[in-house]
Amino acid sequence: MTERLLVIGGDAAGMSAASRAKRRRPSLDVVAFERGEHTSFAACGIPYVLGGDIASTEELVARSPAEHAEHGIDVKMRTEAIELDTAGSRVKVRELDTGTERWEAYDRLMVGTGASPLRPPIDGIDAPNVHGVQHLDAVPPLLEEAERSSGTNVVLIGAGYIGVELAEAFAKRGANVTMLEAGDQAILRLPADLAEDLRAGIENIGVQLKTNESVQAIGSDHVSTSEGAYPADLVVLGLGVRPNASLAKDAGMKLGPAGGIVTDDRQQTSIAGVYAAGDCCVARHRISGELAYVPLGTTANRQGRVAGTNLGGGDARFPGILGTAVLKLCGVEIGMTGLNLAEALDAGFDAVANTITSSTTAGYYPTSEQVRVTMVAERGTGRLLGCFIVGGAGSAKRIDTAATALWNEMTAEALAEVDLSYAPPFSPVWDPISIAARQVAEAT
């Protein structure tokens, strides 16, 4: 008898799982429900559509519903899962265009409900000129605003990953951009001295960065903070996201940090036969050993493949995360992996951090730019715990070398001796990663 796999959510985690399960077990009847207008899209590309680097959101769609159908996956668009009956192995869904509701039976269930932009209870946050950025369906009205934003006042609330990328997008459009951050720096996980380099980059493109200011209210033409008021024709939220886990919670699934769904290393939830992956889930951090909520597209795809392998009859295990990420603000690149010093100390490590300043190429090469690297390691053992990079073009992807070292539990001394490549257009004789590893090794 044919088994039926239902998938809730048509983006990275859900459709990676669906595709993998169908490929491993072609006899599976795979049906996916997506409440939006698109499947398998790259939300990380949205700032670059808003900034004009990418022509349209359609270029961000990796696989359409029709293309999924060609691979045997039936995607029900604009259909929202509204209730889970795990005891009865069924899902209640609602067709958004007609309001029709029905129960759908399953043998196995995959939850990939993703995340939603944070919208704190601020007066005026639901006003028409306030936009969140997470899903492609929200982009068209914001893109219209972006295209006519030259000379207008744009306020970005939050200076995290998405806030920094949006700052570049609107600055390129010629808007007057102000970033408001309740914390004391942009990208709170960065070491303070590297955050100052990022601040300089933000201010160099004409963006005002206001830190230690909490937003109190949003008006029709301004944003009020604890320190004053700023003119605002358009307000964009960059406060991060929260997991869409209400269905899972109501069904009795175990939740973890930030309210994300807890799974085992096979991506199975606390309810047998129900799997979950992506931005609705937490994951085990390989350095701290603790569950953490770090929503990234790379993690969603990796978890989805693991879930799909197991749903298709295999035996795959998700090995955890480091939280490795890269982003840029015009000419400034940022990379990070592992734990910063404060996080390492909180996790119980006797940790030390050291920062070095180097160059992206040989110092005499005409494209040479400054790069700064902070490495964190454990005293006594010398084990690497984290790495953070801020610098010019060619800086950020060096974080992958550090991430590989952390993944394999290398010491700083061992990383300092790795045979890294050299040529004047790419690196000084001693790569910044090597220099940082050697110096933090000496400090341990």
CSV table of C-alpha atoms in Angstrom, one decimal:
chain,number,residue,atom,x,y,z
A,1,MET,CA,0.0,0.0,0.0
A,2,THR,CA,1.3,3.4,-0.9
A,3,GLU,CA,2.5,5.5,2.0
A,4,ARG,CA,1.6,9.2,2.1
A,5,LEU,CA,4.0,12.0,3.2
A,6,LEU,CA,2.6,15.4,4.0
A,7,VAL,CA,4.9,18.4,4.0
A,8,ILE,CA,3.9,21.7,5.7
A,9,GLY,CA,5.9,24.5,4.1
A,10,GLY,CA,7.2,24.9,0.6
A,11,ASP,CA,10.5,26.6,1.1
A,12,ALA,CA,14.1,25.3,1.8
A,13,ALA,CA,13.6,22.8,4.6
A,14,GLY,CA,10.2,21.4,3.5
A,15,MET,CA,11.0,21.0,-0.2
A,16,SER,CA,14.5,19.7,0.4
A,17,ALA,CA,12.9,17.0,2.6
A,18,ALA,CA,10.2,16.3,0.1
A,19,SER,CA,12.6,16.0,-2.8
A,20,ARG,CA,15.1,13.8,-0.9
A,21,ALA,CA,12.3,11.5,0.4
A,22,LYS,CA,10.8,11.1,-3.1
A,23,ARG,CA,14.2,10.5,-4.7
A,24,ARG,CA,15.0,7.8,-2.2
A,25,ARG,CA,11.5,6.2,-2.2
A,26,PRO,CA,9.8,6.9,-5.5
A,27,SER,CA,6.6,5.1,-4.4
A,28,LEU,CA,5.9,7.7,-1.8
A,29,ASP,CA,2.8,9.9,-2.3
A,30,VAL,CA,4.3,13.3,-1.4
A,31,VAL,CA,2.0,16.3,-1.0
A,32,ALA,CA,3.2,19.7,0.2
A,33,PHE,CA,1.1,22.6,1.5
A,34,GLU,CA,2.4,26.2,1.0
A,35,ARG,CA,0.3,29.2,2.1
A,36,GLY,CA,2.2,31.7,0.0
A,37,GLU,CA,2.8,32.3,-3.8
A,38,HIS,CA,6.2,30.7,-4.2
A,39,THR,CA,8.2,27.5,-3.4
A,40,SER,CA,11.9,27.0,-2.9
A,41,PHE,CA,12.9,30.6,-2.9
A,42,ALA,CA,16.1,32.3,-1.7
A,43,ALA,CA,14.9,34.8,1.0
A,44,CYS,CA,18.6,35.8,1.5
A,45,GLY,CA,18.5,37.5,-1.9
A,46,ILE,CA,15.6,39.9,-1.1
A,47,PRO,CA,17.9,42.8,0.0
A,48,TYR,CA,19.6,42.6,-3.4
A,49,VAL,CA,16.3,42.8,-5.2
A,50,LEU,CA,15.4,45.9,-3.1
A,51,GLY,CA,18.8,47.4,-3.9
A,52,GLY,CA,18.5,46.8,-7.7
A,53,ASP,CA,21.3,44.3,-8.0
A,54,ILE,CA,18.8,41.5,-9.0
A,55,ALA,CA,16.1,42.3,-11.5
A,56,SER,CA,13.1,40.6,-9.8
A,57,THR,CA,12.0,38.2,-7.1
A,58,GLU,CA,11.4,35.5,-9.8
A,59,GLU,CA,15.2,35.1,-10.1
A,60,LEU,CA,15.2,34.0,-6.5
A,61,VAL,CA,13.0,31.0,-7.1
A,62,ALA,CA,15.0,27.8,-7.4
A,63,ARG,CA,12.1,25.5,-8.2
A,64,SER,CA,8.5,26.3,-9.0
A,65,PRO,CA,5.5,24.2,-8.1
A,66,ALA,CA,5.3,23.0,-11.7
A,67,GLU,CA,8.9,21.9,-11.5
A,68,HIS,CA,8.3,20.1,-8.3
A,69,ALA,CA,5.3,18.4,-10.0
A,70,GLU,CA,7.7,17.1,-12.7
A,71,HIS,CA,9.5,15.3,-9.9
A,72,GLY,CA,6.4,13.7,-8.5
A,73,ILE,CA,5.7,16.2,-5.7
A,74,ASP,CA,2.1,17.6,-5.5
A,75,VAL,CA,2.3,21.2,-4.1
A,76,LYS,CA,-0.9,22.8,-3.0
A,77,MET,CA,-0.3,26.5,-3.2
A,78,ARG,CA,-2.1,29.1,-1.0
A,79,THR,CA,-3.1,26.3,1.3
A,80,GLU,CA,-2.4,26.7,5.0
A,81,ALA,CA,-2.1,24.0,7.6
A,82,ILE,CA,-4.2,25.2,10.6
A,83,GLU,CA,-4.4,22.2,12.9
A,84,LEU,CA,-2.4,18.9,13.5
A,85,ASP,CA,-4.1,15.8,14.9
A,86,THR,CA,-1.1,13.6,15.4
A,87,ALA,CA,-3.1,10.9,17.3
A,88,GLY,CA,-5.3,10.6,14.2
A,89,SER,CA,-2.4,11.1,11.7
A,90,ARG,CA,-4.1,14.0,9.9
A,91,VAL,CA,-3.7,17.7,9.1
A,92,LYS,CA,-6.5,20.2,8.7
A,93,VAL,CA,-5.8,22.6,5.9
A,94,ARG,CA,-7.5,25.8,4.6
A,95,GLU,CA,-7.6,26.9,1.0
A,96,LEU,CA,-6.9,30.7,1.4
A,97,ASP,CA,-8.7,31.7,-1.8
A,98,THR,CA,-12.0,29.9,-1.0
A,99,GLY,CA,-11.9,29.4,2.7
A,100,THR,CA,-12.6,25.7,2.3
A,101,GLU,CA,-11.3,23.5,5.1
A,102,ARG,CA,-10.6,19.8,5.0
A,103,TRP,CA,-8.6,17.1,6.8
A,104,GLU,CA,-5.7,15.4,5.0
A,105,ALA,CA,-4.4,12.0,6.2
A,106,TYR,CA,-0.8,11.1,6.4
A,107,ASP,CA,1.5,8.2,7.2
A,108,ARG,CA,4.5,10.5,7.9
A,109,LEU,CA,4.6,14.3,8.4
A,110,MET,CA,7.3,16.9,7.7
A,111,VAL,CA,7.0,20.3,9.4
A,112,GLY,CA,8.9,23.1,7.7
A,113,THR,CA,6.9,26.1,8.7
A,114,GLY,CA,9.8,28.6,8.7
A,115,ALA,CA,9.9,31.8,10.7
A,116,SER,CA,8.3,35.3,10.7
A,117,PRO,CA,9.8,38.8,11.2
A,118,LEU,CA,9.7,40.0,14.8
A,119,ARG,CA,7.0,42.7,15.3
A,120,PRO,CA,7.3,43.9,18.9
A,121,PRO,CA,4.3,45.7,20.5
A,122,ILE,CA,5.2,49.2,19.5
A,123,ASP,CA,2.6,51.8,18.9
A,124,GLY,CA,2.1,52.2,15.1
A,125,ILE,CA,4.0,49.1,14.1
A,126,ASP,CA,1.1,47.9,12.0
A,127,ALA,CA,0.9,51.2,10.0
A,128,PRO,CA,0.9,50.9,6.1
A,129,ASN,CA,4.4,52.5,5.9
A,130,VAL,CA,5.9,49.7,8.1
A,131,HIS,CA,7.3,46.6,6.3
A,132,GLY,CA,8.8,43.3,7.4
A,133,VAL,CA,11.2,41.3,5.2
A,134,GLN,CA,11.1,37.5,5.2
A,135,HIS,CA,8.9,36.1,2.4
A,136,LEU,CA,8.8,36.8,-1.3
A,137,ASP,CA,5.1,37.6,-1.0
A,138,ALA,CA,6.0,40.7,1.1
A,139,VAL,CA,8.5,42.1,-1.5
A,140,PRO,CA,6.4,43.7,-4.3
A,141,PRO,CA,4.9,46.6,-2.2
A,142,LEU,CA,8.3,47.2,-0.5
A,143,LEU,CA,10.1,47.1,-3.9
A,144,GLU,CA,7.7,49.8,-5.1
A,145,GLU,CA,8.7,51.9,-2.1
A,146,ALA,CA,12.4,51.2,-2.6
A,147,GLU,CA,12.3,52.2,-6.3
A,148,ARG,CA,10.9,55.6,-5.4
A,149,SER,CA,12.9,56.1,-2.2
A,150,SER,CA,15.6,58.4,-3.6
A,151,GLY,CA,15.7,61.5,-1.4
A,152,THR,CA,13.1,60.1,1.1
A,153,ASN,CA,13.7,59.2,4.7
A,154,VAL,CA,14.0,55.5,5.4
A,155,VAL,CA,14.3,54.2,9.0
A,156,LEU,CA,15.5,50.7,9.6
A,157,ILE,CA,14.7,49.3,13.0
A,158,GLY,CA,17.4,46.8,14.0
A,159,ALA,CA,21.0,46.6,13.0
A,160,GLY,CA,21.4,42.8,12.7
A,161,TYR,CA,22.2,40.8,9.6
A,162,ILE,CA,19.1,41.9,7.7
A,163,GLY,CA,19.3,45.5,8.9
A,164,VAL,CA,22.9,45.8,7.6
A,165,GLU,CA,22.0,44.4,4.2
A,166,LEU,CA,18.9,46.6,3.9
A,167,ALA,CA,21.0,49.7,4.8
A,168,GLU,CA,23.1,49.0,1.7
A,169,ALA,CA,20.1,48.4,-0.5
A,170,PHE,CA,18.4,51.7,0.4
A,171,ALA,CA,21.6,53.7,0.4
A,172,LYS,CA,22.2,52.6,-3.2
A,173,ARG,CA,18.7,53.9,-4.0
A,174,GLY,CA,19.7,57.3,-2.8
A,175,ALA,CA,17.5,57.3,0.3
A,176,ASN,CA,18.4,59.1,3.6
A,177,VAL,CA,18.8,56.0,5.8
A,178,THR,CA,18.8,55.9,9.6
A,179,MET,CA,19.4,52.6,11.5
A,180,LEU,CA,18.1,52.4,15.0
A,181,GLU,CA,19.5,49.7,17.3
A,182,ALA,CA,18.6,49.1,21.0
A,183,GLY,CA,22.0,47.5,21.6
A,184,ASP,CA,25.4,49.3,21.7
A,185,GLN,CA,26.5,48.2,18.2
A,186,ALA,CA,25.5,46.7,14.9
A,187,ILE,CA,25.7,42.9,14.7
A,188,LEU,CA,25.7,42.3,18.4
A,189,ARG,CA,27.8,39.1,18.2
A,190,LEU,CA,30.8,40.9,16.7
A,191,PRO,CA,33.7,41.7,19.0
A,192,ALA,CA,33.5,45.4,20.0
A,193,ASP,CA,36.6,46.5,18.0
A,194,LEU,CA,35.4,44.8,14.9
A,195,ALA,CA,32.0,46.3,15.4
A,196,GLU,CA,33.7,49.8,15.2
A,197,ASP,CA,35.1,48.9,11.8
A,198,LEU,CA,31.6,48.0,10.7
A,199,ARG,CA,30.2,51.2,12.1
A,200,ALA,CA,32.8,53.1,10.1
A,201,GLY,CA,31.7,51.3,6.9
A,202,ILE,CA,28.0,52.1,7.7
A,203,GLU,CA,28.7,55.7,8.1
A,204,ASN,CA,31.0,55.9,5.0
A,205,ILE,CA,27.9,55.1,2.8
A,206,GLY,CA,26.0,57.9,4.4
A,207,VAL,CA,23.8,55.9,6.8
A,208,GLN,CA,23.2,57.1,10.3
A,209,LEU,CA,23.7,54.4,12.9
A,210,LYS,CA,22.0,55.3,16.2
A,211,THR,CA,22.8,52.8,19.0
A,212,ASN,CA,21.4,52.4,22.5
A,213,GLU,CA,18.0,53.8,21.3
A,214,SER,CA,14.9,51.8,21.8
A,215,VAL,CA,11.9,52.5,19.5
A,216,GLN,CA,8.8,53.8,21.4
A,217,ALA,CA,6.4,54.6,18.7
A,218,ILE,CA,6.0,54.9,14.9
A,219,GLY,CA,4.0,57.8,13.5
A,220,SER,CA,2.9,58.5,9.9
A,221,ASP,CA,6.0,60.5,9.2
A,222,HIS,CA,8.5,59.8,12.0
A,223,VAL,CA,9.8,57.2,14.5
A,224,SER,CA,10.2,58.1,18.2
A,225,THR,CA,12.9,56.6,20.3
A,226,SER,CA,14.2,56.9,23.8
A,227,GLU,CA,16.5,59.7,22.6
A,228,GLY,CA,14.4,61.7,20.1
A,229,ALA,CA,12.4,61.5,16.9
A,230,TYR,CA,13.6,60.7,13.3
A,231,PRO,CA,11.7,61.6,10.1
A,232,ALA,CA,10.4,58.5,8.3
A,233,ASP,CA,8.6,58.1,5.0
A,234,LEU,CA,9.2,54.4,5.2
A,235,VAL,CA,10.0,52.1,8.1
A,236,VAL,CA,11.5,48.6,7.6
A,237,LEU,CA,11.9,46.1,10.3
A,238,GLY,CA,15.2,44.2,10.7
A,239,LEU,CA,14.7,42.8,14.2
A,240,GLY,CA,15.3,39.2,13.3
A,241,VAL,CA,12.7,36.4,13.2
A,242,ARG,CA,10.8,34.1,15.4
A,243,PRO,CA,10.0,30.4,14.6
A,244,ASN,CA,6.6,29.6,13.3
A,245,ALA,CA,6.0,26.8,15.8
A,246,SER,CA,2.4,27.4,17.0
A,247,LEU,CA,1.1,24.3,15.1
A,248,ALA,CA,3.8,22.2,16.7
A,249,LYS,CA,3.2,23.7,20.2
A,250,ASP,CA,-0.6,23.0,20.0
A,251,ALA,CA,0.1,19.5,18.9
A,252,GLY,CA,2.3,18.9,21.9
A,253,MET,CA,5.7,18.9,20.3
A,254,LYS,CA,8.6,19.8,22.6
A,255,LEU,CA,9.9,23.3,22.1
A,256,GLY,CA,13.4,24.8,22.9
A,257,PRO,CA,15.2,28.2,22.9
A,258,ALA,CA,13.2,31.0,21.3
A,259,GLY,CA,10.2,28.6,21.0
A,260,GLY,CA,11.8,26.6,18.2
A,261,ILE,CA,10.9,22.9,17.7
A,262,VAL,CA,13.2,20.4,19.3
A,263,THR,CA,14.3,17.3,17.2
A,264,ASP,CA,16.7,14.5,17.6
A,265,ASP,CA,19.7,14.1,15.3
A,266,ARG,CA,17.4,12.4,12.7
A,267,GLN,CA,15.2,15.5,12.7
A,268,GLN,CA,12.3,13.6,14.3
A,269,THR,CA,10.3,15.6,16.8
A,270,SER,CA,9.1,14.4,20.2
A,271,ILE,CA,6.2,12.9,18.4
A,272,ALA,CA,7.0,9.7,16.5
A,273,GLY,CA,6.7,9.8,12.8
A,274,VAL,CA,6.7,13.6,12.7
A,275,TYR,CA,9.8,15.4,11.5
A,276,ALA,CA,10.8,19.0,11.4
A,277,ALA,CA,13.6,21.2,9.9
A,278,GLY,CA,14.6,24.7,9.1
A,279,ASP,CA,13.8,28.1,10.7
A,280,CYS,CA,11.0,26.6,12.8
A,281,CYS,CA,13.6,24.4,14.7
A,282,VAL,CA,16.5,24.7,17.1
A,283,ALA,CA,19.7,22.8,16.6
A,284,ARG,CA,22.6,21.5,18.7
A,285,HIS,CA,25.6,23.9,18.7
A,286,ARG,CA,28.8,21.9,18.1
A,287,ILE,CA,31.0,24.1,20.4
A,288,SER,CA,28.7,24.8,23.4
A,289,GLY,CA,26.8,21.5,23.1
A,290,GLU,CA,23.6,23.4,23.8
A,291,LEU,CA,20.4,23.8,21.8
A,292,ALA,CA,20.4,27.2,19.9
A,293,TYR,CA,18.1,29.0,17.6
A,294,VAL,CA,20.2,30.2,14.6
A,295,PRO,CA,17.9,30.5,11.6
A,296,LEU,CA,20.0,30.2,8.4
A,297,GLY,CA,19.2,29.0,4.9
A,298,THR,CA,22.2,26.7,4.9
A,299,THR,CA,21.0,25.0,8.1
A,300,ALA,CA,17.5,24.7,6.7
A,301,ASN,CA,18.7,22.9,3.6
A,302,ARG,CA,21.0,20.6,5.5
A,303,GLN,CA,18.3,19.7,8.0
A,304,GLY,CA,15.8,19.2,5.3
A,305,ARG,CA,18.1,16.7,3.5
A,306,VAL,CA,18.5,14.7,6.7
A,307,ALA,CA,14.8,14.6,7.4
A,308,GLY,CA,14.1,13.6,3.8
A,309,THR,CA,16.6,10.8,3.8
A,310,ASN,CA,15.0,9.4,7.0
A,311,LEU,CA,11.5,9.9,5.7
A,312,GLY,CA,12.6,8.0,2.6
A,313,GLY,CA,13.7,5.0,4.6
A,314,GLY,CA,17.4,5.9,5.1
A,315,ASP,CA,19.4,6.7,8.2
A,316,ALA,CA,21.0,10.2,8.2
A,317,ARG,CA,22.1,12.2,11.2
A,318,PHE,CA,22.3,16.0,11.5
A,319,PRO,CA,25.7,16.8,13.1
A,320,GLY,CA,24.9,20.2,14.5
A,321,ILE,CA,25.8,23.8,13.7
A,322,LEU,CA,28.5,26.4,14.2
A,323,GLY,CA,26.3,29.4,13.2
A,324,THR,CA,28.7,30.2,10.3
A,325,ALA,CA,27.5,33.3,8.4
A,326,VAL,CA,28.8,36.0,6.0
A,327,LEU,CA,27.4,39.3,4.9
A,328,LYS,CA,28.5,42.6,3.4
A,329,LEU,CA,27.8,46.3,3.5
A,330,CYS,CA,29.1,47.7,0.2
A,331,GLY,CA,32.9,47.4,0.6
A,332,VAL,CA,32.8,45.9,4.1
A,333,GLU,CA,32.6,42.2,4.5
A,334,ILE,CA,31.8,40.3,7.7
A,335,GLY,CA,32.2,36.7,8.6
A,336,MET,CA,31.6,34.8,11.8
A,337,THR,CA,31.6,31.2,13.1
A,338,GLY,CA,31.5,29.5,16.5
A,339,LEU,CA,31.3,31.4,19.8
A,340,ASN,CA,32.5,34.9,20.7
A,341,LEU,CA,34.3,35.4,23.9
A,342,ALA,CA,31.3,36.2,26.1
A,343,GLU,CA,29.4,33.2,24.7
A,344,ALA,CA,32.4,30.9,25.3
A,345,LEU,CA,32.7,32.0,28.9
A,346,ASP,CA,29.0,31.5,29.4
A,347,ALA,CA,29.3,28.0,28.0
A,348,GLY,CA,31.8,27.2,30.7
A,349,PHE,CA,35.1,27.5,28.7
A,350,ASP,CA,38.2,29.1,30.1
A,351,ALA,CA,38.5,31.1,27.0
A,352,VAL,CA,40.7,33.9,25.6
A,353,ALA,CA,40.3,36.1,22.5
A,354,ASN,CA,42.9,37.9,20.4
A,355,THR,CA,42.5,40.3,17.5
A,356,ILE,CA,45.0,40.9,14.6
A,357,THR,CA,45.1,43.4,11.8
A,358,SER,CA,46.4,42.3,8.4
A,359,SER,CA,45.6,42.8,4.7
A,360,THR,CA,43.5,41.0,2.1
A,361,THR,CA,46.4,40.7,-0.3
A,362,ALA,CA,50.1,41.3,-0.2
A,363,GLY,CA,50.6,44.8,1.2
A,364,TYR,CA,52.2,46.1,-1.9
A,365,TYR,CA,49.4,44.8,-4.2
A,366,PRO,CA,47.2,47.7,-5.5
A,367,THR,CA,43.9,46.1,-4.3
A,368,SER,CA,45.1,45.5,-0.8
A,369,GLU,CA,42.6,46.3,1.9
A,370,GLN,CA,42.6,46.0,5.7
A,371,VAL,CA,41.2,42.9,7.4
A,372,ARG,CA,40.8,42.3,11.1
A,373,VAL,CA,40.4,38.8,12.6
A,374,THR,CA,39.4,37.9,16.2
A,375,MET,CA,39.9,34.3,17.2
A,376,VAL,CA,38.7,32.7,20.4
A,377,ALA,CA,40.3,29.6,21.9
A,378,GLU,CA,40.3,27.6,25.1
A,379,ARG,CA,43.2,28.0,27.6
A,380,GLY,CA,45.2,24.9,28.3
A,381,THR,CA,43.9,22.9,25.3
A,382,GLY,CA,44.2,25.6,22.7
A,383,ARG,CA,41.0,24.3,21.1
A,384,LEU,CA,39.5,26.8,18.7
A,385,LEU,CA,36.0,28.1,19.8
A,386,GLY,CA,35.2,30.9,17.4
A,387,CYS,CA,36.4,33.3,14.7
A,388,PHE,CA,35.1,36.7,13.5
A,389,ILE,CA,36.3,38.7,10.5
A,390,VAL,CA,35.6,42.3,9.3
A,391,GLY,CA,37.5,43.8,6.3
A,392,GLY,CA,37.6,44.8,2.7
A,393,ALA,CA,36.8,42.7,-0.4
A,394,GLY,CA,38.2,39.2,-0.1
A,395,SER,CA,37.9,39.0,3.7
A,396,ALA,CA,34.6,37.3,4.6
A,397,LYS,CA,35.0,33.9,2.9
A,398,ARG,CA,38.2,33.2,4.8
A,399,ILE,CA,35.7,32.3,7.6
A,400,ASP,CA,35.2,29.0,5.9
A,401,THR,CA,38.8,28.0,6.8
A,402,ALA,CA,38.1,28.7,10.4
A,403,ALA,CA,34.7,27.0,10.3
A,404,THR,CA,36.4,23.8,8.9
A,405,ALA,CA,38.9,24.0,11.8
A,406,LEU,CA,36.2,24.4,14.4
A,407,TRP,CA,34.1,21.6,12.9
A,408,ASN,CA,37.0,19.2,13.3
A,409,GLU,CA,37.9,20.5,16.8
A,410,MET,CA,41.4,21.7,15.8
A,411,THR,CA,43.6,23.7,18.0
A,412,ALA,CA,44.8,27.1,17.2
A,413,GLU,CA,48.4,25.9,16.9
A,414,ALA,CA,47.3,23.2,14.4
A,415,LEU,CA,45.4,25.7,12.3
A,416,ALA,CA,48.5,28.0,12.3
A,417,GLU,CA,50.5,25.3,10.6
A,418,VAL,CA,48.0,24.4,7.9
A,419,ASP,CA,49.4,24.7,4.4
A,420,LEU,CA,47.3,27.6,3.2
A,421,SER,CA,47.8,29.1,-0.3
A,422,TYR,CA,49.7,32.3,-1.2
A,423,ALA,CA,49.9,34.6,-4.1
A,424,PRO,CA,50.1,38.4,-3.9
A,425,PRO,CA,46.6,39.1,-5.4
A,426,PHE,CA,45.0,36.8,-2.8
A,427,SER,CA,46.9,37.0,0.5
A,428,PRO,CA,50.0,38.2,2.3
A,429,VAL,CA,52.6,35.5,2.8
A,430,TRP,CA,51.0,34.7,6.1
A,431,ASP,CA,47.3,34.5,5.6
A,432,PRO,CA,45.3,36.5,8.2
A,433,ILE,CA,43.8,33.2,9.4
A,434,SER,CA,47.3,31.8,10.1
A,435,ILE,CA,48.4,35.0,11.9
A,436,ALA,CA,45.3,35.1,14.1
A,437,ALA,CA,45.6,31.4,14.9
A,438,ARG,CA,49.3,31.7,15.8
A,439,GLN,CA,48.7,34.7,18.1
A,440,VAL,CA,45.7,33.2,19.9
A,441,ALA,CA,47.7,29.9,20.3
A,442,GLU,CA,50.4,31.9,22.1
A,443,ALA,CA,47.7,33.4,24.4
A,444,THR,CA,46.4,30.0,25.5
